[in-house]
Amino acid sequence: MARIVDVDVMDIRFPTSRELDGSDAMNPDPDYSAAYVVLRTDTDAEGHGLAFTIGRGNDVQAAAIRALAPHVVGRQVPRDAAALGALSRELVGDSQLRWLGPEKGVVHMAVGAVVNAAWDLAAKLAGRPLWMFLAEMRPEELVGLVDFRYLSDALTRDEALAILRAAEPGRAERTKLLLDKGYPAYTTSPGWLGYSDAKLTHLARSAVADGFDMIKLKVGGDLGDDVRRMRLAREAVGDGVRIAVDANQRWDVADAVSWMSALAEFDPYWIEEPTSPDDVLGHLAIARALRPIRVATGEHVHNRVMFKQLLASGAIDVLQLDAARVGGVNENIAILLLAAKFGVPVCPHAGGVGLCELVQHLAMFDFVAVSGTWENRVIEWVDHLHEHFTDPATVRNGRYTTPTTPGFSAQLRPSSLHHFTYPSGPAWAPTPGHSRAYGPLSEAQHVHKPANGEEGDEGGTA
Amino acid sequence: MARIVDVDVMDIRFPTSRELDGSDAMNPDPDYSAAYVVLRTDTDAEGHGLAFTIGRGNDVQAAAIRALAPHVVGRQVPRDAAALGALSRELVGDSQLRWLGPEKGVVHMAVGAVVNAAWDLAAKLAGRPLWMFLAEMRPEELVGLVDFRYLSDALTRDEALAILRAAEPGRAERTKLLLDKGYPAYTTSPGWLGYSDAKLTHLARSAVADGFDMIKLKVGGDLGDDVRRMRLAREAVGDGVRIAVDANQRWDVADAVSWMSALAEFDPYWIEEPTSPDDVLGHLAIARALRPIRVATGEHVHNRVMFKQLLASGAIDVLQLDAARVGGVNENIAILLLAAKFGVPVCPHAGGVGLCELVQHLAMFDFVAVSGTWENRVIEWVDHLHEHFTDPATVRNGRYTTPTTPGFSAQLRPSSLHHFTYPSGPAWAPTPGHSRAYGPLSEAQHVHKPANGEEGDEGGTA
């Protein structure tokens, strides 16, 4: 009976703000970071997980993960649904830590990191990539993973069971399809706010040439710029390619409606994060005003109770699940089941550190065993930082390659862990002009405004 | 020009779980704690603030406050509305820390602690208790303190200004009334779940004898027990005294409706936290089903965007503002203005560590300068831990005594800071039978169930 004997927590930061990678209307200078956790056992097996942050505060996130260690150290390695359900319930249910949420923010993201690490460990021991490990579980086991508290007015255990049972007959066929063809992706590469018109046009054309049938642009800085950029992008990709836009929470309700109405002639596929992720009724008002333009959100939606409301009220047309925002795999199964109940497609948020690696498993599990379809489903692709992972996500011809290595794919290479440890790693050695991480804050570090520079790279969370 | 030269952050914990003080249906064993912050200046003046937690995780909360220090150290002491508005905007707007919320959980509570400490400092320098410092500001200054982002569909700056201007003429008269009479209170003392019937009856009668015309009972453990306790309480206090009940997030929507329907014959004044604080639409469904019983929530509502929805949808009849959950005084002014706009009374949540001390100022400011009324308003009173404060809240004849000492009243005595510092303070020295704070978690420490014991004390957050 293997046991977990230690919980290692590391503060890993990539100095992405030096090149303005991933800058958008609300996040001018992210340093993509991971509060990284390794569950060590008394065997060679390890479980790896992470909470994604964008720099300052990654130490706070790491402290929250450490606060969960007493629930894990000494515990028998959870290898099946029953044990993984029990672990999730215990972590979410710590009544003292719960006060700091409940089920939101730093503490909930810490739960997600530890839960995901436990799933990585269990899937490795089962010799399965996570998506397959999940998709081979019985419907009864899967509903046992879910906390239905606060959900029963929208989704009962019996309804969830019926959804999973309905998808059972096609599992084998869809598994084969997935392994043969991979899963549909879209790319955010052309669309960062700081790009020149020429670069936007070039990257949009390249995306189509690379096999993508959907791209995404950041919007919300300046309306005139957005109209011009949207026109250029539409001209570059033609009518057959979808163009989504993303405002990163920039607007109030009325702003969202007027701004998107001005872009409507270019046929935007969805508007992502038009306003505060907390504003269910705001999203509903925006969705009603803008249809047929779809409203999408999720990367900052903090738990299943919020998703329940967004779905049940009809406030969103696309659900952008995030692997490292909520309480881990277990809560994401609840979210996938809610989306299936309400018939809303799940198109995961990715980018950042390891989010592509993580979410592909959840979308693929959804395809095989929950919704049973990839119609109107697509996973975000941002080609950035994958080289640091031992089992990196890859996209070919506009589709994610289905992972087959056992585990959850979010394991960083030892050399990357060393190099990017903050603040002691070599990547953070002060260099002329790049010392600000050590000094007092500059004005540019905390002002919400679009990046105005022309420079940038294809990186980013989105 | 005085400057802030240091930010001291302390992990203060009171071992309240040893006596099951404050146990309820969701919080079986709280150790009432404060992540405590002192803004030191280059003069004798200091600003004190805190985030209230219930034990584990207080260190994480303290780490989040420390992460804000670079925004504060070296800063000119903010003494007026303009400077206090700028400080709040800078702290909330840190784009990297914002990712960890946004505007929720550990990071947002840290912002609240620092913002409140800055207000304590400014009020002390102005020689005014906080409520008076605020109530003497011009409407234009007050709206300048508020972040209207995400609010404009429900409350614009102009509407807020009109609310404040309408209340201007009566300020002097209400200030005099407040100083003469104090502010209405209610007490939670009789109602903790673990109390015997005899103790409940005795404390309910004592509350009436002490001048309270409203008490509160905890519910949600066992329906039969709640029916019996509610009957006893009603018999003890008679028809003229209001009895509120509090479920501490225990129920799903249908449970809340059926449970409260069974208690309706005893005329409960409000049902507090019937379900998840995130569930706007759930509260709305409960409110529609239960009227005329009022629905109340707020102590875990994490920001103004959530309150906006609860108010605009008609989901709550009573708004229970908390001083240490949201982003401090500035966001609470937004919340008071929203409540005034929608005509919903604000009845602050208190108890815990220093919450009575803090919220009294906000309710009194509301009375003088925002809503202009105390009709149907009442501040919770829990007679616990006040002896540790230099300017403790006091209640006489069922009313809070209006504070007149300059500041925000949340300054802990130096001896208390020393004694209850965790884990090095004398209060945390291991003693036989009380060593669990240092050991692995026991089952009892993380299970959500009502406290079944007969023991308890009049303490608690509520």
mmCIF file with all atom_site columns, C-alpha atoms in Angstrom, chain A residues 13 17 26-31 52-61 63-64 67 70-71 89-90 92-107 109 148-153 248-255 274-282 299-300 302-303 305-306 308-310 312-313 322 325 349 355 439-441 443-448 461, chain B residues 13 17 26-31 52-61 63-64 67 70-71 89-90 92-107 109 148-153 248-255 274-282 299-300 302-303 305-306 308-310 312-313 322 325 349 355 439-441 443 445-448 461:
data_model
loop_
_atom_site.group_PDB
_atom_site.id
_atom_site.type_symbol
_atom_site.label_atom_id
_atom_site.label_alt_id
_atom_site.label_comp_id
_atom_site.label_asym_id
_atom_site.label_entity_id
_atom_site.label_seq_id
_atom_site.pdbx_PDB_ins_code
_atom_site.Cartn_x
_atom_site.Cartn_y
_atom_site.Cartn_z
_atom_site.occupancy
_atom_site.B_iso_or_equiv
_atom_site.pdbx_formal_charge
_atom_site.auth_seq_id
_atom_site.auth_comp_id
_atom_site.auth_asym_id
_atom_site.auth_atom_id
_atom_site.pdbx_PDB_model_num
ATOM 1   C CA . ARG A 1 13  ? 7.958   31.944 -12.766 1.00 0.00 ? 13  ARG A CA 1
ATOM 2   C CA . SER A 1 17  ? 6.689   40.289 -19.194 1.00 0.00 ? 17  SER A CA 1
ATOM 3   C CA . MET A 1 26  ? -6.507  43.739 -18.565 1.00 0.00 ? 26  MET A CA 1
ATOM 4   C CA . ASN A 1 27  ? -3.136  42.032 -18.157 1.00 0.00 ? 27  ASN A CA 1
ATOM 5   C CA . PRO A 1 28  ? -0.440  44.383 -19.418 1.00 0.00 ? 28  PRO A CA 1
ATOM 6   C CA . ASP A 1 29  ? 2.640   42.543 -18.184 1.00 0.00 ? 29  ASP A CA 1
ATOM 7   C CA . PRO A 1 30  ? 2.100   38.954 -17.041 1.00 0.00 ? 30  PRO A CA 1
ATOM 8   C CA . ASP A 1 31  ? 4.988   36.833 -15.806 1.00 0.00 ? 31  ASP A CA 1
ATOM 9   C CA . PHE A 1 52  ? -1.414  28.994 -12.917 1.00 0.00 ? 52  PHE A CA 1
ATOM 10  C CA . THR A 1 53  ? -0.800  32.625 -11.923 1.00 0.00 ? 53  THR A CA 1
ATOM 11  C CA . ILE A 1 54  ? 0.689   35.611 -13.732 1.00 0.00 ? 54  ILE A CA 1
ATOM 12  C CA . GLY A 1 55  ? 3.486   36.589 -11.351 1.00 0.00 ? 55  GLY A CA 1
ATOM 13  C CA . ARG A 1 56  ? 3.106   38.496 -8.106  1.00 0.00 ? 56  ARG A CA 1
ATOM 14  C CA . GLY A 1 57  ? 1.139   36.406 -5.658  1.00 0.00 ? 57  GLY A CA 1
ATOM 15  C CA . ASN A 1 58  ? 2.543   33.096 -6.881  1.00 0.00 ? 58  ASN A CA 1
ATOM 16  C CA . ASP A 1 59  ? 4.145   32.829 -3.423  1.00 0.00 ? 59  ASP A CA 1
ATOM 17  C CA . VAL A 1 60  ? 0.721   33.327 -1.799  1.00 0.00 ? 60  VAL A CA 1
ATOM 18  C CA . GLN A 1 61  ? -0.676  30.599 -4.048  1.00 0.00 ? 61  GLN A CA 1
ATOM 19  C CA . ALA A 1 63  ? 1.519   29.008 0.642   1.00 0.00 ? 63  ALA A CA 1
ATOM 20  C CA . ALA A 1 64  ? -2.105  27.955 0.148   1.00 0.00 ? 64  ALA A CA 1
ATOM 21  C CA . ALA A 1 67  ? -1.620  24.654 3.905   1.00 0.00 ? 67  ALA A CA 1
ATOM 22  C CA . PRO A 1 70  ? -1.646  17.870 6.320   1.00 0.00 ? 70  PRO A CA 1
ATOM 23  C CA . HIS A 1 71  ? -4.619  16.425 4.436   1.00 0.00 ? 71  HIS A CA 1
ATOM 24  C CA . ARG A 1 89  ? -14.280 16.157 -0.546  1.00 0.00 ? 89  ARG A CA 1
ATOM 25  C CA . GLU A 1 90  ? -11.795 16.398 2.302   1.00 0.00 ? 90  GLU A CA 1
ATOM 26  C CA . VAL A 1 92  ? -12.812 21.267 -0.336  1.00 0.00 ? 92  VAL A CA 1
ATOM 27  C CA . GLY A 1 93  ? -14.461 20.602 3.011   1.00 0.00 ? 93  GLY A CA 1
ATOM 28  C CA . ASP A 1 94  ? -11.729 21.850 5.351   1.00 0.00 ? 94  ASP A CA 1
ATOM 29  C CA . SER A 1 95  ? -14.046 24.120 7.298   1.00 0.00 ? 95  SER A CA 1
ATOM 30  C CA . GLN A 1 96  ? -11.361 26.566 8.421   1.00 0.00 ? 96  GLN A CA 1
ATOM 31  C CA . LEU A 1 97  ? -9.756  26.985 4.993   1.00 0.00 ? 97  LEU A CA 1
ATOM 32  C CA . ARG A 1 98  ? -13.226 27.119 3.439   1.00 0.00 ? 98  ARG A CA 1
ATOM 33  C CA . TRP A 1 99  ? -13.817 30.416 5.248   1.00 0.00 ? 99  TRP A CA 1
ATOM 34  C CA . LEU A 1 100 ? -11.204 32.013 2.969   1.00 0.00 ? 100 LEU A CA 1
ATOM 35  C CA . GLY A 1 101 ? -13.393 31.330 -0.078  1.00 0.00 ? 101 GLY A CA 1
ATOM 36  C CA . PRO A 1 102 ? -15.691 29.577 0.121   1.00 0.00 ? 102 PRO A CA 1
ATOM 37  C CA . GLU A 1 103 ? -14.692 27.568 -2.966  1.00 0.00 ? 103 GLU A CA 1
ATOM 38  C CA . LYS A 1 104 ? -13.064 30.483 -4.726  1.00 0.00 ? 104 LYS A CA 1
ATOM 39  C CA . GLY A 1 105 ? -9.790  32.298 -5.171  1.00 0.00 ? 105 GLY A CA 1
ATOM 40  C CA . VAL A 1 106 ? -6.399  31.241 -3.850  1.00 0.00 ? 106 VAL A CA 1
ATOM 41  C CA . VAL A 1 107 ? -7.583  28.460 -1.552  1.00 0.00 ? 107 VAL A CA 1
ATOM 42  C CA . MET A 1 109 ? -7.078  27.009 -6.805  1.00 0.00 ? 109 MET A CA 1
ATOM 43  C CA . PHE A 1 148 ? -23.781 17.886 -5.999  1.00 0.00 ? 148 PHE A CA 1
ATOM 44  C CA . ARG A 1 149 ? -24.211 20.343 -3.115  1.00 0.00 ? 149 ARG A CA 1
ATOM 45  C CA . TYR A 1 150 ? -25.785 23.551 -4.446  1.00 0.00 ? 150 TYR A CA 1
ATOM 46  C CA . LEU A 1 151 ? -26.424 21.911 -7.826  1.00 0.00 ? 151 LEU A CA 1
ATOM 47  C CA . SER A 1 152 ? -29.603 19.950 -7.225  1.00 0.00 ? 152 SER A CA 1
ATOM 48  C CA . ASP A 1 153 ? -31.943 22.684 -8.510  1.00 0.00 ? 153 ASP A CA 1
ATOM 49  C CA . ASN A 1 248 ? -10.746 40.045 -20.993 1.00 0.00 ? 248 ASN A CA 1
ATOM 50  C CA . GLN A 1 249 ? -13.419 41.552 -18.693 1.00 0.00 ? 249 GLN A CA 1
ATOM 51  C CA . ARG A 1 250 ? -12.871 45.023 -20.036 1.00 0.00 ? 250 ARG A CA 1
ATOM 52  C CA . TRP A 1 251 ? -16.468 46.291 -20.281 1.00 0.00 ? 251 TRP A CA 1
ATOM 53  C CA . ASP A 1 252 ? -19.598 47.145 -18.370 1.00 0.00 ? 252 ASP A CA 1
ATOM 54  C CA . VAL A 1 253 ? -22.816 45.743 -19.857 1.00 0.00 ? 253 VAL A CA 1
ATOM 55  C CA . ALA A 1 254 ? -23.701 48.703 -22.070 1.00 0.00 ? 254 ALA A CA 1
ATOM 56  C CA . ASP A 1 255 ? -20.120 49.012 -23.358 1.00 0.00 ? 255 ASP A CA 1
ATOM 57  C CA . PRO A 1 274 ? -17.178 40.746 -22.120 1.00 0.00 ? 274 PRO A CA 1
ATOM 58  C CA . THR A 1 275 ? -17.490 41.785 -18.453 1.00 0.00 ? 275 THR A CA 1
ATOM 59  C CA . SER A 1 276 ? -16.840 40.648 -14.871 1.00 0.00 ? 276 SER A CA 1
ATOM 60  C CA . PRO A 1 277 ? -16.764 36.842 -14.582 1.00 0.00 ? 277 PRO A CA 1
ATOM 61  C CA . ASP A 1 278 ? -18.959 37.229 -11.483 1.00 0.00 ? 278 ASP A CA 1
ATOM 62  C CA . ASP A 1 279 ? -21.733 38.959 -13.370 1.00 0.00 ? 279 ASP A CA 1
ATOM 63  C CA . VAL A 1 280 ? -24.209 36.215 -14.329 1.00 0.00 ? 280 VAL A CA 1
ATOM 64  C CA . LEU A 1 281 ? -27.016 38.683 -14.956 1.00 0.00 ? 281 LEU A CA 1
ATOM 65  C CA . GLY A 1 282 ? -24.692 40.996 -16.848 1.00 0.00 ? 282 GLY A CA 1
ATOM 66  C CA . GLU A 1 299 ? -11.330 31.106 -17.296 1.00 0.00 ? 299 GLU A CA 1
ATOM 67  C CA . HIS A 1 300 ? -12.140 33.222 -14.245 1.00 0.00 ? 300 HIS A CA 1
ATOM 68  C CA . HIS A 1 302 ? -14.528 30.259 -9.843  1.00 0.00 ? 302 HIS A CA 1
ATOM 69  C CA . ASN A 1 303 ? -16.731 27.231 -9.212  1.00 0.00 ? 303 ASN A CA 1
ATOM 70  C CA . VAL A 1 305 ? -22.212 27.211 -8.559  1.00 0.00 ? 305 VAL A CA 1
ATOM 71  C CA . MET A 1 306 ? -21.344 30.090 -10.857 1.00 0.00 ? 306 MET A CA 1
ATOM 72  C CA . LYS A 1 308 ? -24.727 26.452 -12.866 1.00 0.00 ? 308 LYS A CA 1
ATOM 73  C CA . GLN A 1 309 ? -26.210 29.940 -12.952 1.00 0.00 ? 309 GLN A CA 1
ATOM 74  C CA . LEU A 1 310 ? -24.543 30.955 -16.222 1.00 0.00 ? 310 LEU A CA 1
ATOM 75  C CA . ALA A 1 312 ? -29.394 27.648 -16.261 1.00 0.00 ? 312 ALA A CA 1
ATOM 76  C CA . SER A 1 313 ? -30.144 31.301 -17.017 1.00 0.00 ? 313 SER A CA 1
ATOM 77  C CA . ASP A 1 322 ? -10.215 26.048 -17.068 1.00 0.00 ? 322 ASP A CA 1
ATOM 78  C CA . ARG A 1 325 ? -9.114  27.727 -11.661 1.00 0.00 ? 325 ARG A CA 1
ATOM 79  C CA . HIS A 1 349 ? -9.450  28.026 -21.993 1.00 0.00 ? 349 HIS A CA 1
ATOM 80  C CA . LEU A 1 355 ? -3.153  24.789 -19.467 1.00 0.00 ? 355 LEU A CA 1
ATOM 81  C CA . GLY A 1 439 ? 12.467  46.604 -7.037  1.00 0.00 ? 439 GLY A CA 1
ATOM 82  C CA . PRO A 1 440 ? 9.429   48.647 -6.105  1.00 0.00 ? 440 PRO A CA 1
ATOM 83  C CA . LEU A 1 441 ? 6.491   48.496 -8.470  1.00 0.00 ? 441 LEU A CA 1
ATOM 84  C CA . GLU A 1 443 ? 3.440   52.403 -12.738 1.00 0.00 ? 443 GLU A CA 1
ATOM 85  C CA . ALA A 1 444 ? 3.306   50.085 -15.738 1.00 0.00 ? 444 ALA A CA 1
ATOM 86  C CA . GLN A 1 445 ? 3.025   47.079 -13.469 1.00 0.00 ? 445 GLN A CA 1
ATOM 87  C CA . HIS A 1 446 ? -0.395  47.747 -12.083 1.00 0.00 ? 446 HIS A CA 1
ATOM 88  C CA . VAL A 1 447 ? -2.369  49.826 -14.517 1.00 0.00 ? 447 VAL A CA 1
ATOM 89  C CA . HIS A 1 448 ? -5.193  48.269 -16.473 1.00 0.00 ? 448 HIS A CA 1
ATOM 90  C CA . THR A 1 461 ? -3.188  32.978 -21.813 1.00 0.00 ? 461 THR A CA 1
ATOM 91  C CA . ARG B 1 13  ? -5.298  33.308 16.534  1.00 0.00 ? 13  ARG B CA 1
ATOM 92  C CA . SER B 1 17  ? -12.332 25.813 19.161  1.00 0.00 ? 17  SER B CA 1
ATOM 93  C CA . MET B 1 26  ? -20.913 24.640 8.603   1.00 0.00 ? 26  MET B CA 1
ATOM 94  C CA . ASN B 1 27  ? -18.162 25.704 10.990  1.00 0.00 ? 27  ASN B CA 1
ATOM 95  C CA . PRO B 1 28  ? -17.766 23.030 13.638  1.00 0.00 ? 28  PRO B CA 1
ATOM 96  C CA . ASP B 1 29  ? -14.567 24.231 15.298  1.00 0.00 ? 29  ASP B CA 1
ATOM 97  C CA . PRO B 1 30  ? -13.436 27.756 14.428  1.00 0.00 ? 30  PRO B CA 1
ATOM 98  C CA . ASP B 1 31  ? -10.289 29.247 15.945  1.00 0.00 ? 31  ASP B CA 1
ATOM 99  C CA . PHE B 1 52  ? -10.903 37.813 9.868   1.00 0.00 ? 52  PHE B CA 1
ATOM 100 C CA . THR B 1 53  ? -10.388 34.064 9.383   1.00 0.00 ? 53  THR B CA 1
ATOM 101 C CA . ILE B 1 54  ? -11.287 31.012 11.445  1.00 0.00 ? 54  ILE B CA 1
ATOM 102 C CA . GLY B 1 55  ? -7.888  29.391 11.906  1.00 0.00 ? 55  GLY B CA 1
ATOM 103 C CA . ARG B 1 56  ? -6.011  27.339 9.343   1.00 0.00 ? 56  ARG B CA 1
ATOM 104 C CA . GLY B 1 57  ? -5.084  29.543 6.418   1.00 0.00 ? 57  GLY B CA 1
ATOM 105 C CA . ASN B 1 58  ? -4.532  32.636 8.535   1.00 0.00 ? 58  ASN B CA 1
ATOM 106 C CA . ASP B 1 59  ? -0.878  32.360 7.480   1.00 0.00 ? 59  ASP B CA 1
ATOM 107 C CA . VAL B 1 60  ? -1.930  32.329 3.812   1.00 0.00 ? 60  VAL B CA 1
ATOM 108 C CA . GLN B 1 61  ? -4.049  35.417 4.448   1.00 0.00 ? 61  GLN B CA 1
ATOM 109 C CA . ALA B 1 63  ? 1.138   36.245 3.132   1.00 0.00 ? 63  ALA B CA 1
ATOM 110 C CA . ALA B 1 64  ? -1.375  37.940 0.831   1.00 0.00 ? 64  ALA B CA 1
ATOM 111 C CA . ALA B 1 67  ? 2.312   40.806 -1.021  1.00 0.00 ? 67  ALA B CA 1
ATOM 112 C CA . PRO B 1 70  ? 5.240   47.287 -2.108  1.00 0.00 ? 70  PRO B CA 1
ATOM 113 C CA . HIS B 1 71  ? 2.171   49.365 -2.972  1.00 0.00 ? 71  HIS B CA 1
ATOM 114 C CA . ARG B 1 89  ? -7.695  51.655 -6.913  1.00 0.00 ? 89  ARG B CA 1
ATOM 115 C CA . GLU B 1 90  ? -4.011  50.775 -6.944  1.00 0.00 ? 90  GLU B CA 1
ATOM 116 C CA . VAL B 1 92  ? -7.470  46.368 -6.353  1.00 0.00 ? 92  VAL B CA 1
ATOM 117 C CA . GLY B 1 93  ? -5.909  47.041 -9.733  1.00 0.00 ? 93  GLY B CA 1
ATOM 118 C CA . ASP B 1 94  ? -2.610  45.166 -9.322  1.00 0.00 ? 94  ASP B CA 1
ATOM 119 C CA . SER B 1 95  ? -3.017  43.190 -12.527 1.00 0.00 ? 95  SER B CA 1
ATOM 120 C CA . GLN B 1 96  ? -0.869  40.239 -11.436 1.00 0.00 ? 96  GLN B CA 1
ATOM 121 C CA . LEU B 1 97  ? -2.479  39.818 -8.016  1.00 0.00 ? 97  LEU B CA 1
ATOM 122 C CA . ARG B 1 98  ? -5.881  40.398 -9.591  1.00 0.00 ? 98  ARG B CA 1
ATOM 123 C CA . TRP B 1 99  ? -5.470  37.121 -11.491 1.00 0.00 ? 99  TRP B CA 1
ATOM 124 C CA . LEU B 1 100 ? -5.785  35.282 -8.161  1.00 0.00 ? 100 LEU B CA 1
ATOM 125 C CA . GLY B 1 101 ? -9.352  36.556 -7.740  1.00 0.00 ? 101 GLY B CA 1
ATOM 126 C CA . PRO B 1 102 ? -10.382 38.665 -9.462  1.00 0.00 ? 102 PRO B CA 1
ATOM 127 C CA . GLU B 1 103 ? -11.712 40.699 -6.522  1.00 0.00 ? 103 GLU B CA 1
ATOM 128 C CA . LYS B 1 104 ? -12.475 37.705 -4.367  1.00 0.00 ? 104 LYS B CA 1
ATOM 129 C CA . GLY B 1 105 ? -11.021 35.398 -1.759  1.00 0.00 ? 105 GLY B CA 1
ATOM 130 C CA . VAL B 1 106 ? -7.678  35.741 -0.013  1.00 0.00 ? 106 VAL B CA 1
ATOM 131 C CA . VAL B 1 107 ? -6.239  38.508 -2.194  1.00 0.00 ? 107 VAL B CA 1
ATOM 132 C CA . MET B 1 109 ? -9.606  40.260 1.759   1.00 0.00 ? 109 MET B CA 1
ATOM 133 C CA . PHE B 1 148 ? -18.146 52.003 -10.582 1.00 0.00 ? 148 PHE B CA 1
ATOM 134 C CA . ARG B 1 149 ? -16.686 49.445 -12.997 1.00 0.00 ? 149 ARG B CA 1
ATOM 135 C CA . TYR B 1 150 ? -19.238 46.661 -13.545 1.00 0.00 ? 150 TYR B CA 1
ATOM 136 C CA . LEU B 1 151 ? -21.892 48.638 -11.665 1.00 0.00 ? 151 LEU B CA 1
ATOM 137 C CA . SER B 1 152 ? -23.150 51.067 -14.288 1.00 0.00 ? 152 SER B CA 1
ATOM 138 C CA . ASP B 1 153 ? -26.068 48.875 -15.406 1.00 0.00 ? 153 ASP B CA 1
ATOM 139 C CA . ASN B 1 248 ? -24.803 29.186 7.316   1.00 0.00 ? 248 ASN B CA 1
ATOM 140 C CA . GLN B 1 249 ? -25.052 27.991 3.687   1.00 0.00 ? 249 GLN B CA 1
ATOM 141 C CA . ARG B 1 250 ? -26.298 24.591 4.705   1.00 0.00 ? 250 ARG B CA 1
ATOM 142 C CA . TRP B 1 251 ? -28.986 23.968 2.082   1.00 0.00 ? 251 TRP B CA 1
ATOM 143 C CA . ASP B 1 252 ? -29.730 23.507 -1.585  1.00 0.00 ? 252 ASP B CA 1
ATOM 144 C CA . VAL B 1 253 ? -32.653 25.549 -2.901  1.00 0.00 ? 253 VAL B CA 1
ATOM 145 C CA . ALA B 1 254 ? -35.395 22.974 -2.334  1.00 0.00 ? 254 ALA B CA 1
ATOM 146 C CA . ASP B 1 255 ? -34.116 22.154 1.172   1.00 0.00 ? 255 ASP B CA 1
ATOM 147 C CA . PRO B 1 274 ? -29.880 29.675 3.192   1.00 0.00 ? 274 PRO B CA 1
ATOM 148 C CA . THR B 1 275 ? -27.508 28.420 0.471   1.00 0.00 ? 275 THR B CA 1
ATOM 149 C CA . SER B 1 276 ? -24.218 29.147 -1.321  1.00 0.00 ? 276 SER B CA 1
ATOM 150 C CA . PRO B 1 277 ? -23.312 32.853 -1.154  1.00 0.00 ? 277 PRO B CA 1
ATOM 151 C CA . ASP B 1 278 ? -22.453 32.604 -4.861  1.00 0.00 ? 278 ASP B CA 1
ATOM 152 C CA . ASP B 1 279 ? -25.946 31.524 -5.838  1.00 0.00 ? 279 ASP B CA 1
ATOM 153 C CA . VAL B 1 280 ? -27.782 34.706 -6.840  1.00 0.00 ? 280 VAL B CA 1
ATOM 154 C CA . LEU B 1 281 ? -30.478 32.822 -8.720  1.00 0.00 ? 281 LEU B CA 1
ATOM 155 C CA . GLY B 1 282 ? -30.804 30.304 -5.911  1.00 0.00 ? 282 GLY B CA 1
ATOM 156 C CA . GLU B 1 299 ? -20.876 37.779 5.143   1.00 0.00 ? 299 GLU B CA 1
ATOM 157 C CA . HIS B 1 300 ? -19.460 35.589 2.366   1.00 0.00 ? 300 HIS B CA 1
ATOM 158 C CA . HIS B 1 302 ? -17.194 38.570 -2.079  1.00 0.00 ? 302 HIS B CA 1
ATOM 159 C CA . ASN B 1 303 ? -17.625 41.864 -3.914  1.00 0.00 ? 303 ASN B CA 1
ATOM 160 C CA . VAL B 1 305 ? -20.644 42.777 -8.440  1.00 0.00 ? 305 VAL B CA 1
ATOM 161 C CA . MET B 1 306 ? -22.308 39.979 -6.494  1.00 0.00 ? 306 MET B CA 1
ATOM 162 C CA . LYS B 1 308 ? -25.340 44.280 -7.438  1.00 0.00 ? 308 LYS B CA 1
ATOM 163 C CA . GLN B 1 309 ? -26.965 41.115 -8.760  1.00 0.00 ? 309 GLN B CA 1
ATOM 164 C CA . LEU B 1 310 ? -28.515 40.091 -5.438  1.00 0.00 ? 310 LEU B CA 1
ATOM 165 C CA . ALA B 1 312 ? -31.084 44.162 -8.790  1.00 0.00 ? 312 ALA B CA 1
ATOM 166 C CA . SER B 1 313 ? -32.765 40.766 -9.130  1.00 0.00 ? 313 SER B CA 1
ATOM 167 C CA . ASP B 1 322 ? -19.138 42.532 6.235   1.00 0.00 ? 322 ASP B CA 1
ATOM 168 C CA . ARG B 1 325 ? -14.670 40.272 3.366   1.00 0.00 ? 325 ARG B CA 1
ATOM 169 C CA . HIS B 1 349 ? -22.667 40.845 9.888   1.00 0.00 ? 349 HIS B CA 1
ATOM 170 C CA . LEU B 1 355 ? -16.188 42.752 13.198  1.00 0.00 ? 355 LEU B CA 1
ATOM 171 C CA . GLY B 1 439 ? -0.598  17.705 14.975  1.00 0.00 ? 439 GLY B CA 1
ATOM 172 C CA . PRO B 1 440 ? -2.208  16.143 11.967  1.00 0.00 ? 440 PRO B CA 1
ATOM 173 C CA . LEU B 1 441 ? -5.832  16.965 11.358  1.00 0.00 ? 441 LEU B CA 1
ATOM 174 C CA . GLU B 1 443 ? -11.627 13.974 11.554  1.00 0.00 ? 443 GLU B CA 1
ATOM 175 C CA . GLN B 1 445 ? -11.556 19.336 12.168  1.00 0.00 ? 445 GLN B CA 1
ATOM 176 C CA . HIS B 1 446 ? -12.840 19.180 8.637   1.00 0.00 ? 446 HIS B CA 1
ATOM 177 C CA . VAL B 1 447 ? -16.276 17.657 8.618   1.00 0.00 ? 447 VAL B CA 1
ATOM 178 C CA . HIS B 1 448 ? -19.297 19.814 7.906   1.00 0.00 ? 448 HIS B CA 1
ATOM 179 C CA . THR B 1 461 ? -19.387 34.904 14.075  1.00 0.00 ? 461 THR B CA 1
#
